Tab-separated table of C-alpha atoms in Angstrom:
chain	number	residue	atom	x	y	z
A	21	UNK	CA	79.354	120.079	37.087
A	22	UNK	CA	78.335	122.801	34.660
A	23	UNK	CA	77.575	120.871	31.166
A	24	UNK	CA	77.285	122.963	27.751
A	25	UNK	CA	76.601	121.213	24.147
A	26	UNK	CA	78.888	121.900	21.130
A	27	UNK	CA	78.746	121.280	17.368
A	28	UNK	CA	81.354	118.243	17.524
A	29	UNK	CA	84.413	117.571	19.207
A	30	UNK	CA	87.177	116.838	17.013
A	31	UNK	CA	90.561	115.608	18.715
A	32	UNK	CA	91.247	116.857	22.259
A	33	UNK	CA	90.546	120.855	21.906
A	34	UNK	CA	86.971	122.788	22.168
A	35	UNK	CA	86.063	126.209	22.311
A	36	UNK	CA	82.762	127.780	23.870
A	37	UNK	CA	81.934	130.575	22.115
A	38	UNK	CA	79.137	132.883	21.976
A	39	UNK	CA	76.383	133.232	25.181
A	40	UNK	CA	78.011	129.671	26.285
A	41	UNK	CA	81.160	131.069	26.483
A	42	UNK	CA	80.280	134.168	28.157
A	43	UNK	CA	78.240	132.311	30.383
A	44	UNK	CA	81.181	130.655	31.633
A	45	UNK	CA	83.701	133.316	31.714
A	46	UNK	CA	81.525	135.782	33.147
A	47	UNK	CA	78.576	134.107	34.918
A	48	UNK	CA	80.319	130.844	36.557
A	49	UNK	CA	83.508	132.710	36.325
A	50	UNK	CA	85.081	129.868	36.040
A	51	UNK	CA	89.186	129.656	35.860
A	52	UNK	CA	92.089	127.773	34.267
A	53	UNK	CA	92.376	124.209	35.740
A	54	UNK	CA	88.381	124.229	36.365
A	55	UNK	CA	86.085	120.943	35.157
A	56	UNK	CA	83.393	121.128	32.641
A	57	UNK	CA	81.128	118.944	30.306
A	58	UNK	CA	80.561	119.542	26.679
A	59	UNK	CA	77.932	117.506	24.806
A	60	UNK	CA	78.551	116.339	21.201
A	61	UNK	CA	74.583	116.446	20.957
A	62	UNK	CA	75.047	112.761	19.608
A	63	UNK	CA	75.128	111.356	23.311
A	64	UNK	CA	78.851	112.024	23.923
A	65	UNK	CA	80.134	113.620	27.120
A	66	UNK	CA	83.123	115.011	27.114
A	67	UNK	CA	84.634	115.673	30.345
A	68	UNK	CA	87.232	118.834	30.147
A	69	UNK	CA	89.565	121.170	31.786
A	70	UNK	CA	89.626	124.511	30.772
A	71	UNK	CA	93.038	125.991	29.583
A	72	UNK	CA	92.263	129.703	28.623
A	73	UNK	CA	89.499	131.946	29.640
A	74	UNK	CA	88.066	135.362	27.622
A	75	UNK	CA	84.891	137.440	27.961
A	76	UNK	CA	83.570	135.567	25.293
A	77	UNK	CA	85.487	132.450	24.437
A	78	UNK	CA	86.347	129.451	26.851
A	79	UNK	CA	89.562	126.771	25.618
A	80	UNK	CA	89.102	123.460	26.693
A	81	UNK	CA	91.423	120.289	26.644
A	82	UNK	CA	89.194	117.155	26.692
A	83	UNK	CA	90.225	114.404	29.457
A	84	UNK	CA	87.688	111.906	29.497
A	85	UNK	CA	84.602	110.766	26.354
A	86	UNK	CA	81.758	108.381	27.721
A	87	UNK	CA	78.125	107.765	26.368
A	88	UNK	CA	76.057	109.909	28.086
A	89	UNK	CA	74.345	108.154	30.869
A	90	UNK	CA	71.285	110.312	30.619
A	91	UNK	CA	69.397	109.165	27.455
A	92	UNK	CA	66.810	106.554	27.857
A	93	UNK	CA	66.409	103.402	26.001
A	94	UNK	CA	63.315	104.061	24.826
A	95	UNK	CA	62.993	106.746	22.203
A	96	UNK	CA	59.551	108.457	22.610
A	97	UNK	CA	58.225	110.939	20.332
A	98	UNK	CA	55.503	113.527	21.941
A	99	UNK	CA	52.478	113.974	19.308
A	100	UNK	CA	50.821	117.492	20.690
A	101	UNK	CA	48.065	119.153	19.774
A	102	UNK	CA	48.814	122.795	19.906
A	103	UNK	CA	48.094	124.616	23.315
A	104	UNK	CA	46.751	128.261	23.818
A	105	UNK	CA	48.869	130.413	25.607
A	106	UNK	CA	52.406	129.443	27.144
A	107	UNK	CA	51.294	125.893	28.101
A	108	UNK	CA	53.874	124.598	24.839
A	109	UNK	CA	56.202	126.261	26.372
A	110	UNK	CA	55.775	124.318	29.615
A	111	UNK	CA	55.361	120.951	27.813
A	112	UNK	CA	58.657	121.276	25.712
A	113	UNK	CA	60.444	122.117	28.669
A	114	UNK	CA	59.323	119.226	31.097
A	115	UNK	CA	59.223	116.526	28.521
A	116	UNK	CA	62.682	117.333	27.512
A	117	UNK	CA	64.018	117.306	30.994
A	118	UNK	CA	62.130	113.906	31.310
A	119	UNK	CA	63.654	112.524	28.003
A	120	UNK	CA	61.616	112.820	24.864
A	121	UNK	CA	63.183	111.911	21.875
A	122	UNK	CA	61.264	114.316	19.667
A	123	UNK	CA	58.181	116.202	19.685
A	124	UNK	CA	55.815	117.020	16.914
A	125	UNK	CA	53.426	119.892	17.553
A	126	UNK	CA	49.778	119.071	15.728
A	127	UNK	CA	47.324	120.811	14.868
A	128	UNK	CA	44.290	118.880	14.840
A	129	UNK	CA	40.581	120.252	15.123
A	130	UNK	CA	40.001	121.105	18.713
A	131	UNK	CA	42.995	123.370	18.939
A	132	UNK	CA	41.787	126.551	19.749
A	133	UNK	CA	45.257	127.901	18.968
A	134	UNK	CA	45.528	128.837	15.052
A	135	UNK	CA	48.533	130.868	14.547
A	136	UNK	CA	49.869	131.531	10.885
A	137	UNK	CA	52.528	130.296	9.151
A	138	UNK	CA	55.097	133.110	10.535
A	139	UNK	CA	53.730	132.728	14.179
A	140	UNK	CA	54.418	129.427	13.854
A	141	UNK	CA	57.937	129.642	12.904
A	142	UNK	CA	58.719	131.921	15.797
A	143	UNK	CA	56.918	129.607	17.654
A	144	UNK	CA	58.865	126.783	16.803
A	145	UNK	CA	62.447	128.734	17.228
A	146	UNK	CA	61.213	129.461	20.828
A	147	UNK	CA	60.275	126.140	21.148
A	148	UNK	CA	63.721	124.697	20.208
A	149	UNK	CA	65.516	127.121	22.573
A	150	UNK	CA	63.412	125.936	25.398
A	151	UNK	CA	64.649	122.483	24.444
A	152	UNK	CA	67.771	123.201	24.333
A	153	UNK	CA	68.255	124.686	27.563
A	154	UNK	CA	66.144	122.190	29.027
A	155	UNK	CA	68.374	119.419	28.032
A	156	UNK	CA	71.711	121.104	29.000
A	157	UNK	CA	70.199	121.512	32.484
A	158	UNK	CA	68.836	118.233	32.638
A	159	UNK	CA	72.368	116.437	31.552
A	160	UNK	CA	70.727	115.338	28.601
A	161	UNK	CA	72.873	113.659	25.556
A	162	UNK	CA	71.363	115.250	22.708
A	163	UNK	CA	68.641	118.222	21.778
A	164	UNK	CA	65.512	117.147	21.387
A	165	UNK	CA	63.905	118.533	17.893
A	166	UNK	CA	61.148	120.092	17.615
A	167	UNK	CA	59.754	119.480	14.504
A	168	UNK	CA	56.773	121.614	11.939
A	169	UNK	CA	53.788	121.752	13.035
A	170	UNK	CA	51.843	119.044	11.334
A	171	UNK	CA	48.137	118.793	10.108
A	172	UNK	CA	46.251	116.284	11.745
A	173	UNK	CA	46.340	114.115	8.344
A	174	UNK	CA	50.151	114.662	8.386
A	175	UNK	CA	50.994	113.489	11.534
A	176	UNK	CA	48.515	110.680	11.624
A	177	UNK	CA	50.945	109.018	8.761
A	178	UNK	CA	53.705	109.406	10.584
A	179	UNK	CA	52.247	108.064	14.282
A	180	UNK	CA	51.412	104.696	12.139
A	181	UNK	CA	55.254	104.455	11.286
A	182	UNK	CA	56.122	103.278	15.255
A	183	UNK	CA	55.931	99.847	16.600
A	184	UNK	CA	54.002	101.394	19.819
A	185	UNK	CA	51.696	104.149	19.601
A	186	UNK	CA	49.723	105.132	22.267
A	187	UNK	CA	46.500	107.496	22.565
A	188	UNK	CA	46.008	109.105	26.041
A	189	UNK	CA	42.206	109.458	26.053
A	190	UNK	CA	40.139	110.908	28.190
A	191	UNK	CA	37.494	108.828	27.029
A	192	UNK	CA	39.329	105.533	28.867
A	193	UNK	CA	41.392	102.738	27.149
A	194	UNK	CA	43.269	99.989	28.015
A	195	UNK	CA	46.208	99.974	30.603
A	196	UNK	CA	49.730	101.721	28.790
A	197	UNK	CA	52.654	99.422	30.311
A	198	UNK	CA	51.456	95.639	28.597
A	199	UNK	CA	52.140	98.028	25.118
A	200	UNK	CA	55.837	97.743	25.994
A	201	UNK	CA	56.403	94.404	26.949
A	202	UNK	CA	58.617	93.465	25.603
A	203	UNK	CA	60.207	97.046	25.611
A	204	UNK	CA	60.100	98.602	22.015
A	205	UNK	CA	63.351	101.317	21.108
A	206	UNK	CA	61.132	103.783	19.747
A	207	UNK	CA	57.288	105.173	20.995
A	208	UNK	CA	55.119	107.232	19.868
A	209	UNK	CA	52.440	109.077	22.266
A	210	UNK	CA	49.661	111.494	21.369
A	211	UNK	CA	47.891	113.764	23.334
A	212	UNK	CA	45.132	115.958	22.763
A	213	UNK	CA	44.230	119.905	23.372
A	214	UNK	CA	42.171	121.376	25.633
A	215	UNK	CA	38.977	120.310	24.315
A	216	UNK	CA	39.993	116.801	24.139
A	217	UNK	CA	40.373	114.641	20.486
A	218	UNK	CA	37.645	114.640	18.215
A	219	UNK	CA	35.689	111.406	17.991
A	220	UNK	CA	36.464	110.908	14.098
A	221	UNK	CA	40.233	111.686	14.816
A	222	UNK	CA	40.277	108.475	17.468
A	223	UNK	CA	38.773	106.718	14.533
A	224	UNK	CA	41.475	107.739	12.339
A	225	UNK	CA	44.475	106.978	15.124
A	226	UNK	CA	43.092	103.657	15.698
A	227	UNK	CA	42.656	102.726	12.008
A	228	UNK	CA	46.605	103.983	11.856
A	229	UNK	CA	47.529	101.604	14.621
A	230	UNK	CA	47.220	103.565	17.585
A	231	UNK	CA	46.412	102.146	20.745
A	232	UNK	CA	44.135	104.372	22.783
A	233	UNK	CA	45.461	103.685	26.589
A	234	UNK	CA	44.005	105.358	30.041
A	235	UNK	CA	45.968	107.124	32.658
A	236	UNK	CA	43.653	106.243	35.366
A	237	UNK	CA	40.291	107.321	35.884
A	238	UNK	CA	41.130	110.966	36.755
A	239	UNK	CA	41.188	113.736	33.743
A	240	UNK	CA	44.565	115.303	33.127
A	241	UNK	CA	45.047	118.791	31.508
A	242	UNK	CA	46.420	118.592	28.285
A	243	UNK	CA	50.229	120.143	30.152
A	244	UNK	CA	49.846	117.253	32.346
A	245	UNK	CA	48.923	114.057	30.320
A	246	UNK	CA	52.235	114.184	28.414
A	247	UNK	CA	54.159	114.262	31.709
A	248	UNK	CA	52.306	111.559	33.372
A	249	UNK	CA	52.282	109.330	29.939
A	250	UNK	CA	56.285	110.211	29.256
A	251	UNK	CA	57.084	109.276	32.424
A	252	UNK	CA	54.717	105.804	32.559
A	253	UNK	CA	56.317	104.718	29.347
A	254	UNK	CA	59.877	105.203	30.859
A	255	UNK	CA	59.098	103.740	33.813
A	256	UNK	CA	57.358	101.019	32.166
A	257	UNK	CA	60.742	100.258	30.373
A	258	UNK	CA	63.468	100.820	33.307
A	259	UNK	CA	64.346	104.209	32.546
A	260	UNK	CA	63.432	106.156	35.715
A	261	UNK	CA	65.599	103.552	37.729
């Protein structure tokens, strides 16, 4: 069933407007009577009929609100070190459809990608788009942000804010799933660049609280740690059942 996200709902009457709507009406061409979901992007679906179509603008009467089943327990929030090329684009994507909560591009001192300050917004709107799109294909119950890109010092404060905070690490560490027993309701995971994290910025993610954890004794790329540690930690707390 096609699912779209919307500002709110308020009472039983929603409009798609805009691409969504056009999508809709001219793309799914979809007709009075049909079945769609809207999102509330606060974990609300909203299961409706639709009760006027236009080139651009869809009428819907809502039938049925339930929590959205697709939003794990566990809220994890992706640390990465900036990528070169697309590879961002392919983390934000995949860890959205797997269910991270938030993610918080770094920039720490191995990143061989340095944009400036107006790259980086551009960078970041793409970014959020690719969540978004990500998350209405993956049924997902809210839009994961994608926050500023943070200096290393920056988002070191922050990772000591979470009850769990892990450190993949090429390096080794200890095993990831005793960290969430018993399961925590938020996470925070960091993950290097290409050229791995600097031996004085373990130091400093340690002395923050950080737990550095393995991922088994082969070496991931820096687009495939996050996956593999996302998906341990959900698995870890009964979210991929």
């Amino acid at each position: 069933m096609p699912k779209f996200f919307v500002d709110a709902v308020c009472g039983d009457n929603v409009e798609l407007t805009g691409p969504d709507g056009a999508h809709v009406a001219r793309s799914l061409r979809m007709r009075e009577g049909e079945i769609l979901t809207v999102c509330d992007a606060a974990g609300y679906d909203y299961r409706c009929e639709v009760t006027g179509v236009q080139p651009d603008r869809v009428s819907l009467r809502v039938m049925e609100k339930e929590l959205c089943r697709a939003e794990p327990s566990l809220k994890v929030t992706l640390f990465q070190c900036l990528t070169k090329g697309d590879k961002m684009d392919y983390i934000v994507q995949k860890t959205v459809e797997l269910g991270v909560d938030r993610i918080l591009p770094v920039l720490s001192q191995r990143s061989i990608s340095r944009p400036d300050a107006k790259a980086l917004q551009k960078k970041r709107e793409r970014w959020q788009k690719i969540a978004r799109e990500a998350a209405m294909q993956a049924g997902r119950g809210k839009i994961p942000a994608v926050m500023p890109v943070a200096g290393f010092a920056q988002a070191v404060q922050h990772f000591s804010q979470f009850p769990v905070a892990a450190v993949c690490y090429e390096g080794g560490g200890e095993p990831m799933a005793p960290l969430l027993k018993p399961p925590p309701d938020r996470a925070a995971l960091f993950i290097g660049p290409e050229g791995g994290i600097a031996p004085e910025e373990i130091d400093a993610l340690k002395e923050a609280g950080g737990k550095v954890v393995t991922l088994g004794p082969r070496i991931l790329r820096t687009e495939t740690a996050p996956l593999a540690a996302l998906c341990g930690m959900l698995f870890a707390t009964g979210n991929m059942e």
